[in-house]
PDB file of C-alpha atoms and ligand atoms in Angstrom:
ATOM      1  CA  UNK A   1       7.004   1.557  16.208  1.00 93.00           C
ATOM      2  CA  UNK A   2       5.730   2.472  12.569  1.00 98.00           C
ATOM      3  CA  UNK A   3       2.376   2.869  12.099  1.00 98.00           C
ATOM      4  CA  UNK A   4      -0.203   0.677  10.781  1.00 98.00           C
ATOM      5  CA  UNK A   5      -2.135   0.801   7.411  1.00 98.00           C
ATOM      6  CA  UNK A   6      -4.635  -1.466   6.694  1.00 99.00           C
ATOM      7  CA  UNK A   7      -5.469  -3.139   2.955  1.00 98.00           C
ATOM      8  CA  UNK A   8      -8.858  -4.118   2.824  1.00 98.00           C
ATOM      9  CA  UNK A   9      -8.872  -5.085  -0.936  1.00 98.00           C
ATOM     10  CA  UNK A  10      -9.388  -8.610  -0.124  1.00 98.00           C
ATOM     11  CA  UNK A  11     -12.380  -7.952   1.858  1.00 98.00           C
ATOM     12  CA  UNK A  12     -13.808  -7.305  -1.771  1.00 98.00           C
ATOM     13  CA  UNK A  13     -12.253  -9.843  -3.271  1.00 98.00           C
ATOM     14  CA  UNK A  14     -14.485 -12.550  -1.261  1.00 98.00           C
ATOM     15  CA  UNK A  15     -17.396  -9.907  -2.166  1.00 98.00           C
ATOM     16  CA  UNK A  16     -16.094  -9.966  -5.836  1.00 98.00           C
ATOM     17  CA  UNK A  17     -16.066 -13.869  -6.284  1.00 97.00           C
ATOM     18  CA  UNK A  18     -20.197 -13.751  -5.563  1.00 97.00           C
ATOM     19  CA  UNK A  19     -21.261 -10.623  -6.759  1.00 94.00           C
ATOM     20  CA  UNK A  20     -23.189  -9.700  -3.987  1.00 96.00           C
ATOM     21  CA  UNK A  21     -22.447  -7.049  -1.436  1.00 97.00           C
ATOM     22  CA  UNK A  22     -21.136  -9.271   1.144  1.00 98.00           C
ATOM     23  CA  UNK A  23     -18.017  -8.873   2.808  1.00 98.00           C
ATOM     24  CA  UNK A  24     -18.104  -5.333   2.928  1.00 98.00           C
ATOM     25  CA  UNK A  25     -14.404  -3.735   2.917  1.00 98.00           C
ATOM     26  CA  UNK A  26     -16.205  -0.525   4.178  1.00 98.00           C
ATOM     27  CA  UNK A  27     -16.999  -2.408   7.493  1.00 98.00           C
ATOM     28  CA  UNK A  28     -13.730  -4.521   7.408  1.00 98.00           C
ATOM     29  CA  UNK A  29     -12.108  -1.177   7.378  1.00 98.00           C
ATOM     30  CA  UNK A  30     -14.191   0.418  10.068  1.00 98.00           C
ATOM     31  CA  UNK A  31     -13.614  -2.669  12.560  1.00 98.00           C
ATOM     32  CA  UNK A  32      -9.580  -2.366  11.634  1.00 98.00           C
ATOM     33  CA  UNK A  33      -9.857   1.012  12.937  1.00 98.00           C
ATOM     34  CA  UNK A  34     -11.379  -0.142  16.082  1.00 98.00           C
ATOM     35  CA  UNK A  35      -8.470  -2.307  16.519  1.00 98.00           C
ATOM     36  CA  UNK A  36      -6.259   0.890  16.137  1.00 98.00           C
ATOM     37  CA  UNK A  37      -4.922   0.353  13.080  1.00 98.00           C
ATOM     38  CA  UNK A  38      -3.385   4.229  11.623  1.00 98.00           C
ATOM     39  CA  UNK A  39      -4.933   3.725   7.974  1.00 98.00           C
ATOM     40  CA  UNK A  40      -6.907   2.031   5.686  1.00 99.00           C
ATOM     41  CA  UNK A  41      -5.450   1.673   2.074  1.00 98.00           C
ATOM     42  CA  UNK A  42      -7.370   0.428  -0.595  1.00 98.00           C
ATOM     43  CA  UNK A  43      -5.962  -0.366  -4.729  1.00 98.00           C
ATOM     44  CA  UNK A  44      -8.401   0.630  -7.248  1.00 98.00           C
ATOM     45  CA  UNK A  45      -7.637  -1.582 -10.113  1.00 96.00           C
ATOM     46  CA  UNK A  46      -8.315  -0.670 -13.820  1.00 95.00           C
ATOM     47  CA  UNK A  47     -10.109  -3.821 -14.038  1.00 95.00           C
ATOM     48  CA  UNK A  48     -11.849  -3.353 -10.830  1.00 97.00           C
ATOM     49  CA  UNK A  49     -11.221  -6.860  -9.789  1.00 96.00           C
ATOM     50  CA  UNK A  50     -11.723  -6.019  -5.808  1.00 97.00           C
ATOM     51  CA  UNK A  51     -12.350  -2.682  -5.041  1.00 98.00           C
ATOM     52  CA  UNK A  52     -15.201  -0.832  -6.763  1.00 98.00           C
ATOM     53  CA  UNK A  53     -15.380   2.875  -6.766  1.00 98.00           C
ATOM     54  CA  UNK A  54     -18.538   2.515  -4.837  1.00 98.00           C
ATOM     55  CA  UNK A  55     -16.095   1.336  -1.836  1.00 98.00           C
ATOM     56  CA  UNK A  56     -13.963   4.471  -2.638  1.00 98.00           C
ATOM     57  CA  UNK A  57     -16.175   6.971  -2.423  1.00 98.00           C
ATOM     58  CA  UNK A  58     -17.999   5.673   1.100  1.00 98.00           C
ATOM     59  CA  UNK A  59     -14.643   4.831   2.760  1.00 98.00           C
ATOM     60  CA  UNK A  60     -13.618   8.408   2.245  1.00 98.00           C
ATOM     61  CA  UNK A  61     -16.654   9.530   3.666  1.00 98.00           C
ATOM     62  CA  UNK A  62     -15.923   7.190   6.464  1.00 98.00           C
ATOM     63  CA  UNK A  63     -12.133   6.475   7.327  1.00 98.00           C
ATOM     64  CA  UNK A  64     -11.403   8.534  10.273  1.00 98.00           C
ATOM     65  CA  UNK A  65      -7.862   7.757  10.452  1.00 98.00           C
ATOM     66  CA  UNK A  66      -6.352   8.059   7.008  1.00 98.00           C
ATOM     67  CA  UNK A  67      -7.270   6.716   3.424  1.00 98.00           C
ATOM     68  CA  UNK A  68      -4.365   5.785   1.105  1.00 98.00           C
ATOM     69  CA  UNK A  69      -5.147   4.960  -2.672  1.00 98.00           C
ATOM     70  CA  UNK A  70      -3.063   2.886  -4.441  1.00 98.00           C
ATOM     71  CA  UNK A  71      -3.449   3.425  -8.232  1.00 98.00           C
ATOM     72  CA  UNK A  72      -1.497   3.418 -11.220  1.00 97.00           C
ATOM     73  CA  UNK A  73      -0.317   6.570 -13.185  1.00 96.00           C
ATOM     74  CA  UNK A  74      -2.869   7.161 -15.587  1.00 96.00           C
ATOM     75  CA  UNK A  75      -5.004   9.733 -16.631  1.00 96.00           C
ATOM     76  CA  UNK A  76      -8.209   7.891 -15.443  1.00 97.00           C
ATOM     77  CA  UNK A  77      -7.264   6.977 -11.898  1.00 98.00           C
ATOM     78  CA  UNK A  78      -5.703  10.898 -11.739  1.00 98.00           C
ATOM     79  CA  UNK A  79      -8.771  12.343 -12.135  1.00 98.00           C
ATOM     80  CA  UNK A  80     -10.740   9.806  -9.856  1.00 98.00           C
ATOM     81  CA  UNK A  81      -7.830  10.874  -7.432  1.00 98.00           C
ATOM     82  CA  UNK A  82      -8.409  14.627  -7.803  1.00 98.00           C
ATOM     83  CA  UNK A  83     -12.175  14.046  -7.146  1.00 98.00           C
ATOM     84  CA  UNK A  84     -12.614  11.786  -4.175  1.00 98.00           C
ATOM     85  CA  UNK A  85      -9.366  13.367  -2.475  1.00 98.00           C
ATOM     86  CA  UNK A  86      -7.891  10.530  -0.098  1.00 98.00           C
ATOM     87  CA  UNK A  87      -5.428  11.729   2.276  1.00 98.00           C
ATOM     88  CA  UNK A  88      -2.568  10.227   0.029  1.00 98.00           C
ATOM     89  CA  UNK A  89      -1.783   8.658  -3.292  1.00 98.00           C
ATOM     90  CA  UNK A  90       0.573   5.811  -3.798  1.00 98.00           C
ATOM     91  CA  UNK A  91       1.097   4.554  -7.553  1.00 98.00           C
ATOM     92  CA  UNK A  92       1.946   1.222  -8.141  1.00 97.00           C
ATOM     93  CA  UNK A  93       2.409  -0.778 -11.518  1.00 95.00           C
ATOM     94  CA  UNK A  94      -0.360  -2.485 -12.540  1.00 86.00           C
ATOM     95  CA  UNK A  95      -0.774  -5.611 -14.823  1.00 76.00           C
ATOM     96  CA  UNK A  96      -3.972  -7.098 -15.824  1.00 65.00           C
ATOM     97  CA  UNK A  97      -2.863 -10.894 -15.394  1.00 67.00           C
ATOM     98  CA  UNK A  98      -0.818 -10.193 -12.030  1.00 70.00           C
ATOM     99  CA  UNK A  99      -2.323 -11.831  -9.102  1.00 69.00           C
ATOM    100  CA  UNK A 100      -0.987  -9.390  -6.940  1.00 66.00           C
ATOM    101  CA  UNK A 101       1.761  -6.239  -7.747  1.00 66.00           C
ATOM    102  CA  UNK A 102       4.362  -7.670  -8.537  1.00 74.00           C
ATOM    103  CA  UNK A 103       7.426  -5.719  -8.155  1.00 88.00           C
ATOM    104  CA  UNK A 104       7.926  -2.092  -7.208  1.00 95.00           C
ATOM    105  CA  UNK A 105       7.045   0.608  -9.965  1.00 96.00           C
ATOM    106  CA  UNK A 106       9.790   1.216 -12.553  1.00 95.00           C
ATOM    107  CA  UNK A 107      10.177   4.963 -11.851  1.00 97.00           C
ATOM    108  CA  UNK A 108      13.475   5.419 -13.831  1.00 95.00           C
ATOM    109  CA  UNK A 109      12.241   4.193 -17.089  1.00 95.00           C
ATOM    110  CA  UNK A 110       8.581   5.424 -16.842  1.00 95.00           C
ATOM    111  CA  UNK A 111      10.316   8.696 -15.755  1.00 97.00           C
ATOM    112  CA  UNK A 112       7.741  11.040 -17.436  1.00 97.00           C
ATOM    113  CA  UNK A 113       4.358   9.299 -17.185  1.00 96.00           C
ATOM    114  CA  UNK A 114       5.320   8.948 -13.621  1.00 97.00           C
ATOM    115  CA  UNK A 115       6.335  12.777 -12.681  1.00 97.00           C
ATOM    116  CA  UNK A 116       3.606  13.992 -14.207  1.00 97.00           C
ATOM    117  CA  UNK A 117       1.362  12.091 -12.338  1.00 98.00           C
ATOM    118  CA  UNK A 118       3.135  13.048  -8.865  1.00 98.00           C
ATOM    119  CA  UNK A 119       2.622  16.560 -10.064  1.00 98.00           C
ATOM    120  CA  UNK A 120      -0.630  16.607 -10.745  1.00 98.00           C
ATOM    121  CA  UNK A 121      -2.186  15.117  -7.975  1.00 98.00           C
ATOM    122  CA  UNK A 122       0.824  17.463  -5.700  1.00 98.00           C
ATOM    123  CA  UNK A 123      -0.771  20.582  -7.502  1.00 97.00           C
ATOM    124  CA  UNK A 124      -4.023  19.155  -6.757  1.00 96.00           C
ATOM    125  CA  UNK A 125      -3.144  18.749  -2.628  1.00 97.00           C
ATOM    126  CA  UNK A 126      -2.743  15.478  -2.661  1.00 98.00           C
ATOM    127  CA  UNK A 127       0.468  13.880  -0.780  1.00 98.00           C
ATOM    128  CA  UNK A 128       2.039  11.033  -3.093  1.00 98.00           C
ATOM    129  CA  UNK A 129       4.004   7.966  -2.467  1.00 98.00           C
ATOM    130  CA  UNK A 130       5.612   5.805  -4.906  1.00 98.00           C
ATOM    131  CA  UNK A 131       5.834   2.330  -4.094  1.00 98.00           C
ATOM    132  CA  UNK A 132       9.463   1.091  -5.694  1.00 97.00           C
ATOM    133  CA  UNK A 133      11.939  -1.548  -5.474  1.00 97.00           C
ATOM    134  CA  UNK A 134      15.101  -0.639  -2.668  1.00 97.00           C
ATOM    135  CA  UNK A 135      17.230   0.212  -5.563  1.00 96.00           C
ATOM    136  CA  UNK A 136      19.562   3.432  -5.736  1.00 94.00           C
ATOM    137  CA  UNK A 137      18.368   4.240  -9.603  1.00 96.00           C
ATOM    138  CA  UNK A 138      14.568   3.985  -8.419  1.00 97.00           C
ATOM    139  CA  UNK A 139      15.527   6.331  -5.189  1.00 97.00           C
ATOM    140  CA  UNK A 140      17.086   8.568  -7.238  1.00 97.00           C
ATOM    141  CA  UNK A 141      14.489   8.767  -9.677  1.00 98.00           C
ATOM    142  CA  UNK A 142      11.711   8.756  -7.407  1.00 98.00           C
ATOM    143  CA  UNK A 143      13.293  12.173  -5.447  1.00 97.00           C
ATOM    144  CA  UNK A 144      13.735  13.772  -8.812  1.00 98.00           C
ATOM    145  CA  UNK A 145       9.734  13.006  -9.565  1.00 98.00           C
ATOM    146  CA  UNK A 146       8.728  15.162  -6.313  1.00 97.00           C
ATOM    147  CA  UNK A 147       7.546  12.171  -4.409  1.00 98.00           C
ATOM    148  CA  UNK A 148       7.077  13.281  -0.428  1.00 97.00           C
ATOM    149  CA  UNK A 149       7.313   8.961  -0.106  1.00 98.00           C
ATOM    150  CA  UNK A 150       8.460   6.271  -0.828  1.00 98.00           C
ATOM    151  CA  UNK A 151       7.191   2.534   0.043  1.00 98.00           C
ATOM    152  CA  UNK A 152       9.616   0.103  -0.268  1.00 98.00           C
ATOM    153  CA  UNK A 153       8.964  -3.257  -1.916  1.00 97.00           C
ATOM    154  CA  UNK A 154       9.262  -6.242   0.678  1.00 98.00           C
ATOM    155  CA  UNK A 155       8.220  -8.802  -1.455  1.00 96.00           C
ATOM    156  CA  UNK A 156      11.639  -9.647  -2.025  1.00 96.00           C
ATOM    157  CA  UNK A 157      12.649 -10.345   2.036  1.00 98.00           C
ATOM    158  CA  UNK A 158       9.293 -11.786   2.508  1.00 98.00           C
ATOM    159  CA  UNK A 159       9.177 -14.279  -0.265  1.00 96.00           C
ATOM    160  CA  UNK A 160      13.237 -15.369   0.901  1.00 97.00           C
ATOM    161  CA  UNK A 161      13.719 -19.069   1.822  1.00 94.00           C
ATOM    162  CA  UNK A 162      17.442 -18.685   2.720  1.00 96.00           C
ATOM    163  CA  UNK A 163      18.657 -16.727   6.091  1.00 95.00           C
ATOM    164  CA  UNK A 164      21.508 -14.887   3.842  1.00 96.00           C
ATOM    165  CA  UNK A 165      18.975 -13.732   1.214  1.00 95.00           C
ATOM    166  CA  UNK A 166      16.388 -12.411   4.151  1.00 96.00           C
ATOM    167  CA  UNK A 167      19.512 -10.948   5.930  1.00 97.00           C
ATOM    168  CA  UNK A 168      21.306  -9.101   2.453  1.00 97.00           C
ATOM    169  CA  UNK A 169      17.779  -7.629   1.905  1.00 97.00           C
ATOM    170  CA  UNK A 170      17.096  -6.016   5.128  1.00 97.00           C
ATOM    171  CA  UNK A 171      20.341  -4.588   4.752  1.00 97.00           C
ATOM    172  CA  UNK A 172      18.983  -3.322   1.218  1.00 97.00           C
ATOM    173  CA  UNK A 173      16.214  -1.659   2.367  1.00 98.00           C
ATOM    174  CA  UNK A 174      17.637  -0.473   5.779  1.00 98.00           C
ATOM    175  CA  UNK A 175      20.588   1.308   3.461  1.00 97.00           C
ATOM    176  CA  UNK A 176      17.403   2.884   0.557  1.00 97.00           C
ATOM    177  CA  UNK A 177      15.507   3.995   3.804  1.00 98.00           C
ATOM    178  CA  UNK A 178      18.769   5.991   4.659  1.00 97.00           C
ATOM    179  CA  UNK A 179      19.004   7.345   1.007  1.00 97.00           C
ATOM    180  CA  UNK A 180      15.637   7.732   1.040  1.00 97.00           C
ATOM    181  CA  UNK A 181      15.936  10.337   3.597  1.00 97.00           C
ATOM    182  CA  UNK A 182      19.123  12.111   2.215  1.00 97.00           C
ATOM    183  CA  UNK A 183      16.774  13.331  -0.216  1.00 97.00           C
ATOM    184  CA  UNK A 184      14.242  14.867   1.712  1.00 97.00           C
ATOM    185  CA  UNK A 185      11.579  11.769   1.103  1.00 98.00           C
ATOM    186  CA  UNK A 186       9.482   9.975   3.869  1.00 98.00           C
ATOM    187  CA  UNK A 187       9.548   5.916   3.447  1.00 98.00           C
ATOM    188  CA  UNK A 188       6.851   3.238   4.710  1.00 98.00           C
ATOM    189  CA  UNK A 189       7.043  -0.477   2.959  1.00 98.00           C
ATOM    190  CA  UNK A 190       5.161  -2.793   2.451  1.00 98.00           C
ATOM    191  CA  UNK A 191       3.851  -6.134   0.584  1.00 97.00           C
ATOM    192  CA  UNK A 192       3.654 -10.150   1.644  1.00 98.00           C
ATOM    193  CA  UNK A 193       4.419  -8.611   5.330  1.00 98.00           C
ATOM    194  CA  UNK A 194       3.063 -11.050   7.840  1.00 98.00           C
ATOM    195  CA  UNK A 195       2.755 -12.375  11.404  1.00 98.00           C
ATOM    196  CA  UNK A 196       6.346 -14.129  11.310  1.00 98.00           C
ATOM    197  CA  UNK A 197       8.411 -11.803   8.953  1.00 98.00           C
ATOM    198  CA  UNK A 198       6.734  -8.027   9.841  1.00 98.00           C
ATOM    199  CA  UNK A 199       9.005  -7.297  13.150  1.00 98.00           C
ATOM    200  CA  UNK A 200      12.623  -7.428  11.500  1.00 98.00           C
ATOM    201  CA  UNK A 201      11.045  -4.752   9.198  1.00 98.00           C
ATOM    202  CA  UNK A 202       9.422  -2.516  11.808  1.00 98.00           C
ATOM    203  CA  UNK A 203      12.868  -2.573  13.494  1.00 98.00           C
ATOM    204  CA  UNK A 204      14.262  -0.325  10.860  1.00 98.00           C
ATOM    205  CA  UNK A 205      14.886   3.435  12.042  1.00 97.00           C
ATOM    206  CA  UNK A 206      13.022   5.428   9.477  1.00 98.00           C
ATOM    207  CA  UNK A 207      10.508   3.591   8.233  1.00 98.00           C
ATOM    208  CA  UNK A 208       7.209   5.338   9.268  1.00 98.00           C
ATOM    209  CA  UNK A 209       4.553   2.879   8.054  1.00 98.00           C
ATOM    210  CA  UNK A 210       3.653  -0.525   6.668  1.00 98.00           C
ATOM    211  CA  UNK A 211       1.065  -1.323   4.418  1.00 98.00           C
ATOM    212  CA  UNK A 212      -0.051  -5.352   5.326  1.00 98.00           C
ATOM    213  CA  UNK A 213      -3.083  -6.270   3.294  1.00 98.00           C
ATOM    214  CA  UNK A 214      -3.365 -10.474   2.927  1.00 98.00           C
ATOM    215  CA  UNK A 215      -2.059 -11.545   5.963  1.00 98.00           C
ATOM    216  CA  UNK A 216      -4.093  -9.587   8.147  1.00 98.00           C
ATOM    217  CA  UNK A 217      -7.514 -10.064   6.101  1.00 98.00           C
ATOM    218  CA  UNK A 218      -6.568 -13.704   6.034  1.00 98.00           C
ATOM    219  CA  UNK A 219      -6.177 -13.833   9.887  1.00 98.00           C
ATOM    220  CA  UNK A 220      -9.476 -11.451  10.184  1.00 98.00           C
ATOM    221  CA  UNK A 221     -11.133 -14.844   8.397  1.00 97.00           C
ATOM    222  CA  UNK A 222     -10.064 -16.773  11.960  1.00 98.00           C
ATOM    223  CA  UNK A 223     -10.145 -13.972  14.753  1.00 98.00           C
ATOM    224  CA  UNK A 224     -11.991 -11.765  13.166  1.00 97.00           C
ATOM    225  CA  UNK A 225     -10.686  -7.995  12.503  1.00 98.00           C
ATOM    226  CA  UNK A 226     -10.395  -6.043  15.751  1.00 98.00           C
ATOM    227  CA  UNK A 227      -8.554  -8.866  17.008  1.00 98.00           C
ATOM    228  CA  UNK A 228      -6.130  -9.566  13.884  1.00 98.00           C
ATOM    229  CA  UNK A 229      -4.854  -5.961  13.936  1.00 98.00           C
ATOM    230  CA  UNK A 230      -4.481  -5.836  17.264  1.00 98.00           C
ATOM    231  CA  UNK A 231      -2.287  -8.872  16.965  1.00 98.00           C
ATOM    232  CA  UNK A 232      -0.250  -7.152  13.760  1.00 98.00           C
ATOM    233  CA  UNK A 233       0.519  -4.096  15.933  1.00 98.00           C
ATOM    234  CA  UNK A 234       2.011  -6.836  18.880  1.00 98.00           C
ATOM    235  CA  UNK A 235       4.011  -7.793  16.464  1.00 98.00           C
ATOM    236  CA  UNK A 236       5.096  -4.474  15.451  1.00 98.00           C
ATOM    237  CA  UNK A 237       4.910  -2.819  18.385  1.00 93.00           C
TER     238      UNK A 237
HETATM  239  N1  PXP B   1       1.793  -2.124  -0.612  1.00 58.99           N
HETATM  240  C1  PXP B   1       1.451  -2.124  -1.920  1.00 58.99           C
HETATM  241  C2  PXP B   1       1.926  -0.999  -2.770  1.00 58.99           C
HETATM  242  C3  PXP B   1       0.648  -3.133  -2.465  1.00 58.99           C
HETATM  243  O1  PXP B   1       0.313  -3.105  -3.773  1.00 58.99           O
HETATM  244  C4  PXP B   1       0.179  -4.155  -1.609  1.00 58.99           C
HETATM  245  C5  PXP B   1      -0.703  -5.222  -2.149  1.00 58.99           C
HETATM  246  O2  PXP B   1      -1.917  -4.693  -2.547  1.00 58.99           O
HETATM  247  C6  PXP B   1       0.538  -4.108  -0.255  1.00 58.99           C
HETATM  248  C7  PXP B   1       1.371  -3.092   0.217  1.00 58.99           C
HETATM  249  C8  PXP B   1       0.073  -5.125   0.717  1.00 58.99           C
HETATM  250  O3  PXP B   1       0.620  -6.360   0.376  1.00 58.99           O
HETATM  251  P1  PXP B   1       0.114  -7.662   1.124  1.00 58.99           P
HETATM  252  O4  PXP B   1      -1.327  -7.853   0.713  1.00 58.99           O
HETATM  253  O5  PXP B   1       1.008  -8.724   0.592  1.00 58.99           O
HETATM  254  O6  PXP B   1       0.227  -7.414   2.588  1.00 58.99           O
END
């Protein structure tokens, strides 16, 4: 069974469309521990849509399991990396307009923006992930960056309306999870994972995490959040 990470953004997007301080992620992620989930990650946007650097800096001071950032490679989030120190990095691509990431980040053609960041926040002890598409080039690239991770894109298999499509791109990922692997890297994946389509994907041999944000904060809304992780990690348990 891979382990279970926790995205709490939403939590702060409901806070977000008041301005107040109410949902709190910091307690949404506290209460998704108590339901045993492994992680808590949390994307700190340039345009701080969701989560504010306030949240940040008081879930690392109290995530007891393990904080993931997601962040894009720039020179701002770096250094807000190097100072709050979560347990791990994972950059992303960002767009201003996206409603969500759209799309794993493009590690082959942002070769050098990207290494650089992987070695920066490496030298500064901080593990990194890159979250990519299952594609050979991006695998490739991603191993010659220095990544110790990769998260593979799901959005593709989740977002399928035709049995073949689903079934060609578990195959996909199963096969980059293998490459993955071959070159010394660690995978989790990640993104639109829910209720009905996580299992297939927690079936895989190697992958070691997921990363479900929406689903599970969206369920939280109805069962609150002990009990929707608990139900996530039935499904795949
Ligand atoms: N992994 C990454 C890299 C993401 O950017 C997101 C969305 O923030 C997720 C996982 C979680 O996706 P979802 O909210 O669709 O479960």
């Amino acid at each position: 069974m891979p382990r279970l990470n926790v995205n709490v953004d939403h939590v702060a997007t409901v806070r977000q469309a008041r301005g107040g301080n109410e949902p709190d992620p910091v307690l949404a992620a506290y209460l998704a521990e108590l339901g045993g989930a492994h992680g808590i990650v949390v994307h700190l946007r340039e345009d701080r849509r969701h989560i504010q650097d306030r949240d940040l800096r008081i879930l690392r001071e109290t995530v007891r399991t393990k904080l993931n950032l997601e962040m894009a490679a720039t020179e701002e989030m770096t250094a807000i990396a190097r100072e709050i120190r979560p347990d791990m990095v994972t950059l992303v691509p960002e767009k201003r307009k996206e409603l969500t990431t759209e799309g794993g980040l493009d590690v082959a053609g942002n070769f050098k923006t990207v290494s650089r960041a992987v070695k920066e926040l490496t030298k500064a002890g901080i593990f990194v992930s890159l979250f990519i598409d299952p594609e050979a080039e991006q695998i490739k690239a991603s191993g010659e960056a220095g990544a110790g991770m990769v998260e593979l894109h799901t959005g593709t298999y989740a977002e399928a309306v035709s049995e073949p499509t689903r079934e060609a791109e578990l195959i996909k990922i199963k096969k980059t999870v293998k490459k993955a692997a071959g070159l010394g890297m660690r995978t989790s994946a990640g993104h639109g994972l829910n209720y009905a389509n996580a299992g297939p994907v927690a079936l895989i041999q190697g992958i070691e995490e997921l990363n479900i944000g929406h689903s599970i904060v969206s369920r939280a809304l109805m069962v609150g959040f002990e009990n929707a992780v608990r139900e996530m990690l039935i499904v795949i348990g």
